mmCIF file of C-alpha atoms in Angstrom:
data_model
loop_
_atom_site.group_PDB
_atom_site.id
_atom_site.type_symbol
_atom_site.label_atom_id
_atom_site.label_comp_id
_atom_site.label_asym_id
_atom_site.label_seq_id
_atom_site.Cartn_x
_atom_site.Cartn_y
_atom_site.Cartn_z
ATOM 1 C CA MET Z 1 103.044 121.779 73.052
ATOM 2 C CA THR Z 2 106.501 120.542 73.894
ATOM 3 C CA GLU Z 3 107.166 117.195 75.525
ATOM 4 C CA ALA Z 4 108.205 118.900 78.737
ATOM 5 C CA THR Z 5 104.984 120.919 78.951
ATOM 6 C CA LYS Z 6 102.942 117.799 78.304
ATOM 7 C CA ARG Z 7 104.774 115.915 81.033
ATOM 8 C CA ARG Z 8 104.172 118.721 83.500
ATOM 9 C CA LEU Z 9 100.488 118.797 82.622
ATOM 10 C CA PHE Z 10 100.383 115.063 83.333
ATOM 11 C CA LEU Z 11 102.119 115.713 86.641
ATOM 12 C CA VAL Z 12 99.676 118.432 87.700
ATOM 13 C CA GLY Z 13 96.709 116.335 86.581
ATOM 14 C CA ALA Z 14 97.855 113.190 88.374
ATOM 15 C CA LEU Z 15 98.675 115.040 91.582
ATOM 16 C CA GLY Z 16 95.339 116.853 91.387
ATOM 17 C CA ILE Z 17 93.347 113.634 91.022
ATOM 18 C CA ALA Z 18 95.398 111.879 93.711
ATOM 19 C CA GLY Z 19 95.068 114.798 96.118
ATOM 20 C CA THR Z 20 91.312 115.086 95.588
ATOM 21 C CA ALA Z 21 90.797 111.376 96.130
ATOM 22 C CA LEU Z 22 92.902 111.379 99.266
ATOM 23 C CA GLY Z 23 91.158 114.473 100.575
ATOM 24 C CA ALA Z 24 87.787 112.819 100.054
ATOM 25 C CA PHE Z 25 88.936 109.846 102.098
ATOM 26 C CA ALA Z 26 90.554 111.878 104.850
ATOM 27 C CA LEU Z 27 87.945 114.611 105.262
ATOM 28 C CA GLY Z 28 84.894 112.873 103.816
ATOM 29 C CA ASP Z 29 83.824 111.631 107.229
ATOM 30 C CA LEU Z 30 83.474 108.097 105.940
ATOM 31 C CA GLY Z 31 84.193 106.808 109.421
ATOM 32 C CA ASP Z 32 80.514 106.731 110.308
ATOM 33 C CA ASP Z 33 79.455 104.880 107.187
ATOM 34 C CA LEU Z 34 82.357 102.571 106.596
ATOM 35 C CA VAL Z 35 82.449 100.358 109.649
ATOM 36 C CA TYR Z 36 83.577 96.786 109.834
ATOM 37 C CA TYR Z 37 81.190 95.968 112.664
ATOM 38 C CA TRP Z 38 78.332 97.451 114.648
ATOM 39 C CA SER Z 39 78.376 98.085 118.364
ATOM 40 C CA PRO Z 40 75.624 96.453 120.460
ATOM 41 C CA ALA Z 41 73.854 99.836 120.784
ATOM 42 C CA GLU Z 42 73.852 100.326 117.005
ATOM 43 C CA LEU Z 43 72.542 96.807 116.487
ATOM 44 C CA ILE Z 44 69.609 97.311 118.841
ATOM 45 C CA GLN Z 45 68.817 100.743 117.394
ATOM 46 C CA ALA Z 46 68.679 99.482 113.833
ATOM 47 C CA ALA Z 47 65.140 98.162 113.623
ATOM 48 C CA ASN Z 48 65.801 96.438 110.324
ATOM 49 C CA ALA Z 49 68.813 94.634 111.692
ATOM 50 C CA LYS Z 50 66.722 91.624 112.551
ATOM 51 C CA GLU Z 51 67.136 88.894 109.967
ATOM 52 C CA ALA Z 52 70.023 90.763 108.324
ATOM 53 C CA THR Z 53 73.497 89.256 108.539
ATOM 54 C CA VAL Z 54 75.767 91.755 110.219
ATOM 55 C CA ARG Z 55 78.976 91.877 112.225
ATOM 56 C CA LEU Z 56 78.721 92.780 115.868
ATOM 57 C CA GLY Z 57 81.727 93.885 117.899
ATOM 58 C CA GLY Z 58 82.213 94.558 121.581
ATOM 59 C CA MET Z 59 83.910 93.455 124.735
ATOM 60 C CA VAL Z 60 83.325 89.975 126.091
ATOM 61 C CA VAL Z 61 81.542 90.487 129.428
ATOM 62 C CA PRO Z 62 83.455 88.769 132.241
ATOM 63 C CA GLY Z 63 81.533 85.888 133.745
ATOM 64 C CA THR Z 64 79.428 85.192 130.653
ATOM 65 C CA PHE Z 65 81.770 82.868 128.773
ATOM 66 C CA ASP Z 66 80.477 79.333 128.471
ATOM 67 C CA TRP Z 67 82.082 76.838 126.104
ATOM 68 C CA ASP Z 68 80.467 73.456 125.566
ATOM 69 C CA ARG Z 69 83.211 71.402 123.973
ATOM 70 C CA GLU Z 70 81.041 68.357 123.322
ATOM 71 C CA ALA Z 71 78.433 70.320 121.430
ATOM 72 C CA GLN Z 72 81.032 72.731 120.005
ATOM 73 C CA ARG Z 73 78.954 75.676 121.111
ATOM 74 C CA THR Z 74 80.154 78.888 122.708
ATOM 75 C CA ARG Z 75 78.077 81.420 124.603
ATOM 76 C CA PHE Z 76 79.054 84.846 125.865
ATOM 77 C CA SER Z 77 77.777 88.421 125.938
ATOM 78 C CA LEU Z 78 79.197 91.399 124.073
ATOM 79 C CA THR Z 79 78.943 94.900 125.454
ATOM 80 C CA ASP Z 80 79.877 98.440 124.445
ATOM 81 C CA GLY Z 81 79.486 99.685 127.986
ATOM 82 C CA THR Z 82 75.833 100.627 127.689
ATOM 83 C CA VAL Z 83 74.088 97.839 125.775
ATOM 84 C CA THR Z 84 74.843 94.127 126.185
ATOM 85 C CA VAL Z 85 73.865 91.475 123.657
ATOM 86 C CA PRO Z 86 73.947 87.729 124.395
ATOM 87 C CA VAL Z 87 75.766 85.780 121.679
ATOM 88 C CA GLU Z 88 75.639 82.117 120.776
ATOM 89 C CA VAL Z 89 78.327 80.784 118.446
ATOM 90 C CA ALA Z 90 78.025 77.440 116.695
ATOM 91 C CA GLY Z 91 81.686 76.563 116.995
ATOM 92 C CA ASN Z 92 84.742 76.781 119.186
ATOM 93 C CA PRO Z 93 86.363 80.054 120.262
ATOM 94 C CA PRO Z 94 89.745 81.053 118.720
ATOM 95 C CA GLN Z 95 92.842 80.411 120.806
ATOM 96 C CA MET Z 96 93.167 83.981 121.996
ATOM 97 C CA PHE Z 97 89.548 84.275 123.094
ATOM 98 C CA ARG Z 98 89.003 85.209 126.716
ATOM 99 C CA GLU Z 99 86.756 87.294 128.908
ATOM 100 C CA GLY Z 100 87.369 91.020 128.808
ATOM 101 C CA ILE Z 101 88.844 90.981 125.289
ATOM 102 C CA GLY Z 102 87.341 92.576 122.190
ATOM 103 C CA ALA Z 103 85.540 90.223 119.810
ATOM 104 C CA VAL Z 104 83.659 90.500 116.528
ATOM 105 C CA VAL Z 105 80.965 87.987 115.560
ATOM 106 C CA GLU Z 106 79.212 87.567 112.238
ATOM 107 C CA GLY Z 107 75.592 86.454 112.210
ATOM 108 C CA ARG Z 108 72.102 87.709 112.942
ATOM 109 C CA LEU Z 109 70.014 88.859 115.825
ATOM 110 C CA GLY Z 110 67.176 86.438 116.545
ATOM 111 C CA PRO Z 111 63.653 87.453 117.621
ATOM 112 C CA ASP Z 112 64.569 86.244 121.110
ATOM 113 C CA GLY Z 113 67.297 88.877 121.350
ATOM 114 C CA VAL Z 114 70.141 86.359 121.049
ATOM 115 C CA PHE Z 115 72.753 87.032 118.372
ATOM 116 C CA ARG Z 116 73.513 83.753 116.579
ATOM 117 C CA SER Z 117 76.827 83.427 114.795
ATOM 118 C CA GLU Z 118 79.043 80.863 113.173
ATOM 119 C CA LYS Z 119 82.106 83.037 113.003
ATOM 120 C CA VAL Z 120 83.902 84.686 115.868
ATOM 121 C CA MET Z 121 87.045 86.832 115.582
ATOM 122 C CA VAL Z 122 89.160 88.157 118.408
ATOM 123 C CA LYS Z 123 90.299 91.760 118.316
ATOM 124 C CA HIS Z 124 93.730 92.375 119.745
ATOM 125 C CA ASN Z 125 94.609 95.841 121.018
ATOM 126 C CA ASN Z 126 97.852 97.644 120.243
ATOM 127 C CA GLU Z 127 99.609 96.475 123.398
ATOM 128 C CA TYR Z 128 102.483 94.043 123.236
ATOM 129 C CA GLN Z 129 103.628 93.042 126.682
ATOM 130 C CA ALA Z 130 105.522 90.262 128.365
ATOM 131 C CA PRO Z 131 103.483 87.950 130.577
ATOM 132 C CA ASP Z 132 103.161 89.013 134.220
ATOM 133 C CA ALA Z 133 105.963 87.743 136.413
ATOM 134 C CA GLY Z 134 105.522 84.038 137.008
ATOM 135 C CA GLY Z 135 102.480 83.885 134.791
ATOM 136 C CA ASN Z 136 102.049 81.720 131.753
ATOM 137 C CA PRO Z 137 101.212 83.446 128.505
ATOM 138 C CA ARG Z 138 97.589 82.757 127.713
ATOM 139 C CA SER Z 139 96.999 81.277 131.150
ATOM 140 C CA THR Z 140 93.732 83.157 131.321
ATOM 141 C CA LEU Z 141 92.589 81.600 128.059
ATOM 142 C CA VAL Z 142 90.008 79.131 129.261
ATOM 143 C CA GLU Z 143 89.348 78.207 132.794
ATOM 144 C CA GLY Z 144 89.969 74.572 133.649
ATOM 145 C CA GLU Z 145 92.328 73.932 130.740
ATOM 146 C CA MET R 1 132.513 99.275 72.294
ATOM 147 C CA ARG R 2 134.539 98.066 75.200
ATOM 148 C CA ALA R 3 135.302 94.383 75.077
ATOM 149 C CA ASP R 4 134.404 93.652 78.657
ATOM 150 C CA SER R 5 131.023 95.315 78.749
ATOM 151 C CA VAL R 6 127.818 93.860 77.419
ATOM 152 C CA PRO R 7 125.642 96.916 76.802
ATOM 153 C CA GLY R 8 128.516 99.317 77.369
ATOM 154 C CA PRO R 9 127.493 101.030 80.598
ATOM 155 C CA PRO R 10 129.579 103.590 82.352
ATOM 156 C CA ALA R 11 131.382 101.541 84.963
ATOM 157 C CA ALA R 12 130.047 103.409 87.952
ATOM 158 C CA ASP R 13 126.489 102.736 86.889
ATOM 159 C CA GLY R 14 126.679 99.154 85.778
ATOM 160 C CA ARG R 15 128.509 97.370 88.523
ATOM 161 C CA TRP R 16 128.309 96.475 92.125
ATOM 162 C CA SER R 17 129.621 99.284 94.188
ATOM 163 C CA ASN R 18 131.162 98.742 97.567
ATOM 164 C CA ALA R 19 128.389 100.762 99.159
ATOM 165 C CA GLU R 20 125.813 98.409 97.710
ATOM 166 C CA HIS R 21 127.725 95.384 98.976
ATOM 167 C CA ALA R 22 127.985 96.889 102.426
ATOM 168 C CA LEU R 23 124.280 97.762 102.519
ATOM 169 C CA GLY R 24 123.240 94.229 101.659
ATOM 170 C CA ALA R 25 125.719 92.526 103.977
ATOM 171 C CA PHE R 26 124.777 94.747 106.902
ATOM 172 C CA GLY R 27 121.069 94.238 106.266
ATOM 173 C CA VAL R 28 121.419 90.451 106.197
ATOM 174 C CA PHE R 29 123.534 90.526 109.357
ATOM 175 C CA LEU R 30 120.909 92.624 111.169
ATOM 176 C CA LEU R 31 118.122 90.348 109.940
ATOM 177 C CA VAL R 32 119.848 87.242 111.291
ATOM 178 C CA ALA R 33 120.544 89.001 114.596
ATOM 179 C CA GLY R 34 117.022 90.456 114.857
ATOM 180 C CA ASN R 35 115.318 87.167 114.089
ATOM 181 C CA TYR R 36 117.506 85.344 116.614
ATOM 182 C CA LEU R 37 116.566 87.909 119.268
ATOM 183 C CA GLY R 38 112.916 87.814 118.242
ATOM 184 C CA LEU R 39 112.698 84.035 118.379
ATOM 185 C CA PHE R 40 114.868 83.225 121.387
ATOM 186 C CA VAL R 41 115.482 86.303 123.515
ATOM 187 C CA ALA R 42 112.221 88.275 123.396
ATOM 188 C CA PRO R 43 109.544 87.361 125.913
ATOM 189 C CA PRO R 44 106.372 85.714 124.605
ATOM 190 C CA GLU R 45 103.464 88.092 124.253
ATOM 191 C CA ARG R 46 101.031 88.186 127.166
ATOM 192 C CA MET R 47 97.889 87.501 125.132
ATOM 193 C CA MET R 48 99.212 85.866 121.990
ATOM 194 C CA GLY R 49 102.002 83.750 123.419
ATOM 195 C CA GLU R 50 104.732 82.511 121.078
ATOM 196 C CA VAL R 51 102.862 83.393 117.903
ATOM 197 C CA GLY R 52 103.211 87.095 118.778
ATOM 198 C CA ARG R 53 106.831 86.870 117.605
ATOM 199 C CA ILE R 54 105.725 87.123 113.983
ATOM 200 C CA LEU R 55 105.326 90.829 114.796
ATOM 201 C CA TYR R 56 109.074 91.247 114.225
ATOM 202 C CA VAL R 57 108.736 90.479 110.530
ATOM 203 C CA HIS R 58 105.130 91.431 109.791
ATOM 204 C CA VAL R 59 105.467 95.044 110.919
ATOM 205 C CA PRO R 60 108.832 95.775 109.188
ATOM 206 C CA ALA R 61 107.437 94.308 105.942
ATOM 207 C CA ALA R 62 104.484 96.711 106.243
ATOM 208 C CA TRP R 63 106.635 99.744 107.049
ATOM 209 C CA LEU R 64 109.081 99.078 104.238
ATOM 210 C CA ALA R 65 106.337 98.442 101.696
ATOM 211 C CA LEU R 66 105.010 101.934 102.504
ATOM 212 C CA VAL R 67 108.522 103.459 102.436
ATOM 213 C CA THR R 68 109.313 101.795 99.107
ATOM 214 C CA PHE R 69 106.107 103.009 97.468
ATOM 215 C CA THR R 70 106.839 106.485 98.844
ATOM 216 C CA ILE R 71 110.267 106.501 97.193
ATOM 217 C CA GLY R 72 108.565 105.450 93.956
ATOM 218 C CA PHE R 73 106.042 108.283 94.299
ATOM 219 C CA GLY R 74 108.881 110.793 94.655
ATOM 220 C CA ALA R 75 110.702 109.338 91.665
ATOM 221 C CA ALA R 76 107.529 109.474 89.547
ATOM 222 C CA ILE R 77 107.151 113.176 90.335
ATOM 223 C CA GLY R 78 110.862 113.556 89.552
ATOM 224 C CA HIS R 79 110.441 112.016 86.142
ATOM 225 C CA LEU R 80 107.405 114.070 85.179
ATOM 226 C CA SER R 81 108.978 117.337 86.284
ATOM 227 C CA THR R 82 112.451 116.823 84.798
ATOM 228 C CA GLY R 83 111.983 114.204 82.071
ATOM 229 C CA LYS R 84 115.059 112.342 83.275
ATOM 230 C CA ARG R 85 114.687 108.640 82.714
ATOM 231 C CA SER R 86 116.987 107.871 85.638
ATOM 232 C CA PHE R 87 113.993 108.704 87.861
ATOM 233 C CA ASP R 88 111.928 106.168 85.972
ATOM 234 C CA HIS R 89 114.517 103.478 86.681
ATOM 235 C CA VAL R 90 113.942 104.117 90.375
ATOM 236 C CA THR R 91 110.155 103.888 89.930
ATOM 237 C CA GLU R 92 110.593 100.610 88.066
ATOM 238 C CA ALA R 93 112.690 99.268 90.946
ATOM 239 C CA THR R 94 110.433 100.462 93.777
ATOM 240 C CA THR R 95 107.303 99.082 92.101
ATOM 241 C CA GLU R 96 108.708 95.563 91.990
ATOM 242 C CA VAL R 97 110.434 95.626 95.378
ATOM 243 C CA GLY R 98 107.271 97.144 96.871
ATOM 244 C CA ILE R 99 105.123 94.361 95.398
ATOM 245 C CA LEU R 100 107.455 91.832 97.006
ATOM 246 C CA LEU R 101 107.181 93.503 100.429
ATOM 247 C CA ASN R 102 103.434 93.979 100.090
ATOM 248 C CA ALA R 103 102.920 90.297 99.244
ATOM 249 C CA LEU R 104 105.161 89.329 102.156
ATOM 250 C CA LEU R 105 103.135 91.613 104.421
ATOM 251 C CA LEU R 106 99.858 89.945 103.435
ATOM 252 C CA VAL R 107 101.219 86.402 103.791
ATOM 253 C CA LEU R 108 102.769 87.115 107.190
ATOM 254 C CA GLY R 109 99.660 88.960 108.325
ATOM 255 C CA SER R 110 97.495 86.032 107.322
ATOM 256 C CA ILE R 111 99.686 83.600 109.272
ATOM 257 C CA PHE R 112 99.499 86.034 112.206
ATOM 258 C CA ALA R 113 95.707 86.380 111.953
ATOM 259 C CA ARG R 114 94.719 82.714 112.033
ATOM 260 C CA PRO R 115 95.907 81.876 115.569
ATOM 261 C CA THR R 116 95.160 85.326 117.024
ATOM 262 C CA TRP R 117 91.947 86.628 115.431
ATOM 263 C CA GLY R 118 90.802 83.147 114.449
ATOM 264 C CA VAL R 119 90.569 83.727 110.690
ATOM 265 C CA TRP R 120 93.088 83.674 107.841
ATOM 266 C CA TRP R 121 91.527 86.690 106.195
ATOM 267 C CA ASN R 122 88.690 89.161 106.549
ATOM 268 C CA TRP R 123 87.594 92.247 104.704
ATOM 269 C CA ASP R 124 88.240 94.833 107.384
ATOM 270 C CA PRO R 125 89.376 98.265 106.070
ATOM 271 C CA ARG R 126 93.087 97.733 106.778
ATOM 272 C CA LEU R 127 93.249 94.334 105.121
ATOM 273 C CA THR R 128 91.153 95.438 102.170
ATOM 274 C CA ALA R 129 93.307 98.530 101.609
ATOM 275 C CA SER R 130 96.498 96.436 101.776
ATOM 276 C CA ALA R 131 95.122 93.975 99.226
ATOM 277 C CA ILE R 132 94.086 96.823 96.887
ATOM 278 C CA MET R 133 97.590 98.260 97.301
ATOM 279 C CA LEU R 134 99.131 95.024 96.014
ATOM 280 C CA LEU R 135 96.719 94.801 93.086
ATOM 281 C CA THR R 136 97.218 98.421 91.984
ATOM 282 C CA TYR R 137 100.999 98.123 91.930
ATOM 283 C CA VAL R 138 100.769 94.846 90.015
ATOM 284 C CA GLY R 139 98.632 96.872 87.612
ATOM 285 C CA VAL R 140 101.301 99.587 87.372
ATOM 286 C CA SER R 141 103.864 96.900 86.643
ATOM 287 C CA LEU R 142 101.665 95.400 83.918
ATOM 288 C CA LEU R 143 101.217 98.837 82.362
ATOM 289 C CA ARG R 144 104.986 99.243 82.297
ATOM 290 C CA SER R 145 105.451 95.981 80.456
ATOM 291 C CA ALA R 146 102.685 96.845 77.978
ATOM 292 C CA VAL R 147 104.127 100.111 76.610
ATOM 293 C CA ARG R 148 107.001 99.747 74.212
ATOM 294 C CA ASP R 149 108.186 103.296 73.640
ATOM 295 C CA PRO R 150 110.504 104.171 76.567
ATOM 296 C CA GLU R 151 109.450 107.830 76.785
ATOM 297 C CA ARG R 152 105.750 107.029 76.838
ATOM 298 C CA ARG R 153 106.343 104.111 79.166
ATOM 299 C CA ALA R 154 108.109 106.367 81.648
ATOM 300 C CA THR R 155 105.418 109.056 81.484
ATOM 301 C CA TRP R 156 102.450 106.708 81.713
ATOM 302 C CA THR R 157 103.849 104.614 84.517
ATOM 303 C CA SER R 158 104.806 107.773 86.423
ATOM 304 C CA VAL R 159 101.191 108.968 86.204
ATOM 305 C CA ALA R 160 99.942 105.523 87.267
ATOM 306 C CA THR R 161 102.427 105.444 90.158
ATOM 307 C CA ILE R 162 101.188 108.813 91.427
ATOM 308 C CA LEU R 163 97.553 107.666 91.242
ATOM 309 C CA ALA R 164 98.350 104.353 92.953
ATOM 310 C CA TYR R 165 99.995 106.228 95.800
ATOM 311 C CA VAL R 166 96.636 107.595 97.012
ATOM 312 C CA ASN R 167 96.098 104.278 98.725
ATOM 313 C CA ILE R 168 99.267 104.422 100.830
ATOM 314 C CA PRO R 169 98.063 107.050 103.342
ATOM 315 C CA VAL R 170 94.607 105.436 103.228
ATOM 316 C CA THR R 171 96.160 102.087 104.159
ATOM 317 C CA TYR R 172 98.247 103.615 106.921
ATOM 318 C CA PHE R 173 95.402 105.607 108.478
ATOM 319 C CA SER R 174 92.636 103.056 107.780
ATOM 320 C CA VAL R 175 92.804 101.752 111.350
ATOM 321 C CA LYS R 176 92.253 105.273 112.682
ATOM 322 C CA TRP R 177 89.708 106.504 110.161
ATOM 323 C CA PHE R 178 87.528 103.402 110.108
ATOM 324 C CA ARG R 179 86.325 100.966 112.713
ATOM 325 C CA SER R 180 88.323 97.862 111.902
ATOM 326 C CA LEU R 181 89.371 94.518 113.317
ATOM 327 C CA HIS R 182 93.057 95.321 112.865
ATOM 328 C CA GLN R 183 94.437 97.181 115.864
ATOM 329 C CA ILE R 184 95.706 100.736 115.607
ATOM 330 C CA GLN R 185 99.436 101.474 115.482
ATOM 331 C CA SER R 186 101.411 100.475 118.552
ATOM 332 C CA SER R 187 103.927 102.877 120.035
ATOM 333 C CA PRO R 188 106.856 102.426 122.432
ATOM 334 C CA GLU R 189 104.394 103.350 125.215
ATOM 335 C CA THR R 190 102.179 100.372 124.444
ATOM 336 C CA MET R 191 105.005 97.905 123.974
ATOM 337 C CA ASN R 192 107.503 96.050 126.119
ATOM 338 C CA ASP R 193 110.962 97.711 125.833
ATOM 339 C CA THR R 194 112.749 94.549 124.690
ATOM 340 C CA MET R 195 110.127 94.035 122.013
ATOM 341 C CA VAL R 196 110.554 97.632 120.791
ATOM 342 C CA ALA R 197 114.344 97.204 120.528
ATOM 343 C CA ILE R 198 114.037 93.967 118.549
ATOM 344 C CA LEU R 199 111.361 95.413 116.298
ATOM 345 C CA ARG R 200 113.667 98.363 115.555
ATOM 346 C CA THR R 201 116.565 96.024 114.784
ATOM 347 C CA ASN R 202 114.474 94.142 112.256
ATOM 348 C CA ALA R 203 113.056 97.379 110.837
ATOM 349 C CA PHE R 204 116.607 98.556 110.053
ATOM 350 C CA ALA R 205 117.424 95.112 108.643
ATOM 351 C CA PHE R 206 114.448 95.378 106.313
ATOM 352 C CA LEU R 207 115.398 98.976 105.462
ATOM 353 C CA PHE R 208 118.932 98.095 104.394
ATOM 354 C CA ILE R 209 117.876 95.000 102.473
ATOM 355 C CA THR R 210 115.116 96.973 100.749
ATOM 356 C CA LEU R 211 117.514 99.766 99.726
ATOM 357 C CA TRP R 212 119.933 97.110 98.505
ATOM 358 C CA PHE R 213 117.201 95.484 96.377
ATOM 359 C CA ILE R 214 116.093 98.857 95.005
ATOM 360 C CA ALA R 215 119.674 99.812 94.088
ATOM 361 C CA TRP R 216 120.166 96.444 92.431
ATOM 362 C CA ARG R 217 116.907 96.545 90.498
ATOM 363 C CA ARG R 218 117.507 100.164 89.474
ATOM 364 C CA ARG R 219 120.839 99.193 87.925
ATOM 365 C CA LEU R 220 119.106 96.466 85.978
ATOM 366 C CA ALA R 221 116.449 98.929 84.775
ATOM 367 C CA ALA R 222 119.119 101.402 83.660
ATOM 368 C CA ALA R 223 121.049 98.687 81.801
ATOM 369 C CA ARG R 224 117.906 97.477 80.011
ATOM 370 C CA ASP R 225 117.009 101.014 79.061
ATOM 371 C CA ARG R 226 120.436 101.530 77.473
ATOM 372 C CA LEU R 227 119.984 98.306 75.500
ATOM 373 C CA ASP R 228 116.553 99.387 74.270
ATOM 374 C CA SER R 229 117.494 102.932 73.352
ATOM 375 C CA PRO R 230 119.185 103.379 69.995
ATOM 376 C CA PRO R 231 122.577 105.033 70.215
ATOM 377 C CA PRO R 232 122.596 108.715 69.225
ATOM 378 C CA LEU R 233 123.377 109.351 65.587
ATOM 379 C CA GLU R 234 126.920 110.405 64.976
ATOM 380 C CA ILE R 235 127.079 113.189 62.503
ATOM 381 C CA ALA R 236 130.368 113.348 60.779
#
């Protein structure tokens, strides 16, 4: 076997392996299994979710945000449109946190139906816009600030 | 051997060309202009405020890391199909420049994430794929430095470069394929027009500087290769 033939065999082999791997990722329908967080509906459906540490993601329901600065405790509800789960975070919300925004919390669902978390992350969407005319950026952050 | 040359390269290959100079100078000029516009002219972002301006460097670093690794993928195929080592010099260059951009991407992303998401890092699919991307190309680079014979080195690293490339489309599409914390790609429809223009300016700045670095590093790779390779035997 000449050097050139060997090299081409390597080429075909490498492309074959790479293509198969990529195809498995693209068409393998991993989207349902490989999720970074559960929606409220998925959390409630999963009977064994209680006592397991999971990530829960949803939209912060307007009117539910309650931040106790003294106690460093934050309360709000997360919804996916159908199911709403009350969340209690032992800590302060991130700067960008506000009502109506997407958020992901890490913790566990208690027997009382309250999701307790120590870690809250804010999900930003793919929009980048200037503040509304006359408005301050982040003015909606926390009422009374 | 010519007196003025160290390893005796053909002049066109071993020296700064005017095109290379121009590429670098233009890239640096655009970067200064783009960063000035991004910091002082662009509006703050509605939700993120001033910190949203890091977009103008985070996103170009990501784009150019993917572009650089794509050039390397093409060059690796080029080497394996033709056997020309000049392709391997390109792969050598893109691997290192790509690692630089990938590391920059992760550092900038982390600085972006802390004030916006609230964490420096998390293991969402996009972030995980980007971290694996950095590690695999560091691995390719280590493999290159571990093989002494230039022919074998070129072949093996070309194969490794092709395998490493699997992760580039996975990284790009991870936000669409998997439910992640990282947002999906923005488009001019979802962005303020001024922000789009500044982002494009910086993307071209990064493009020119990246091509400049690749050209520079490729010349170095070619010069080293000539030093390593024994001169052909002269038969009287």
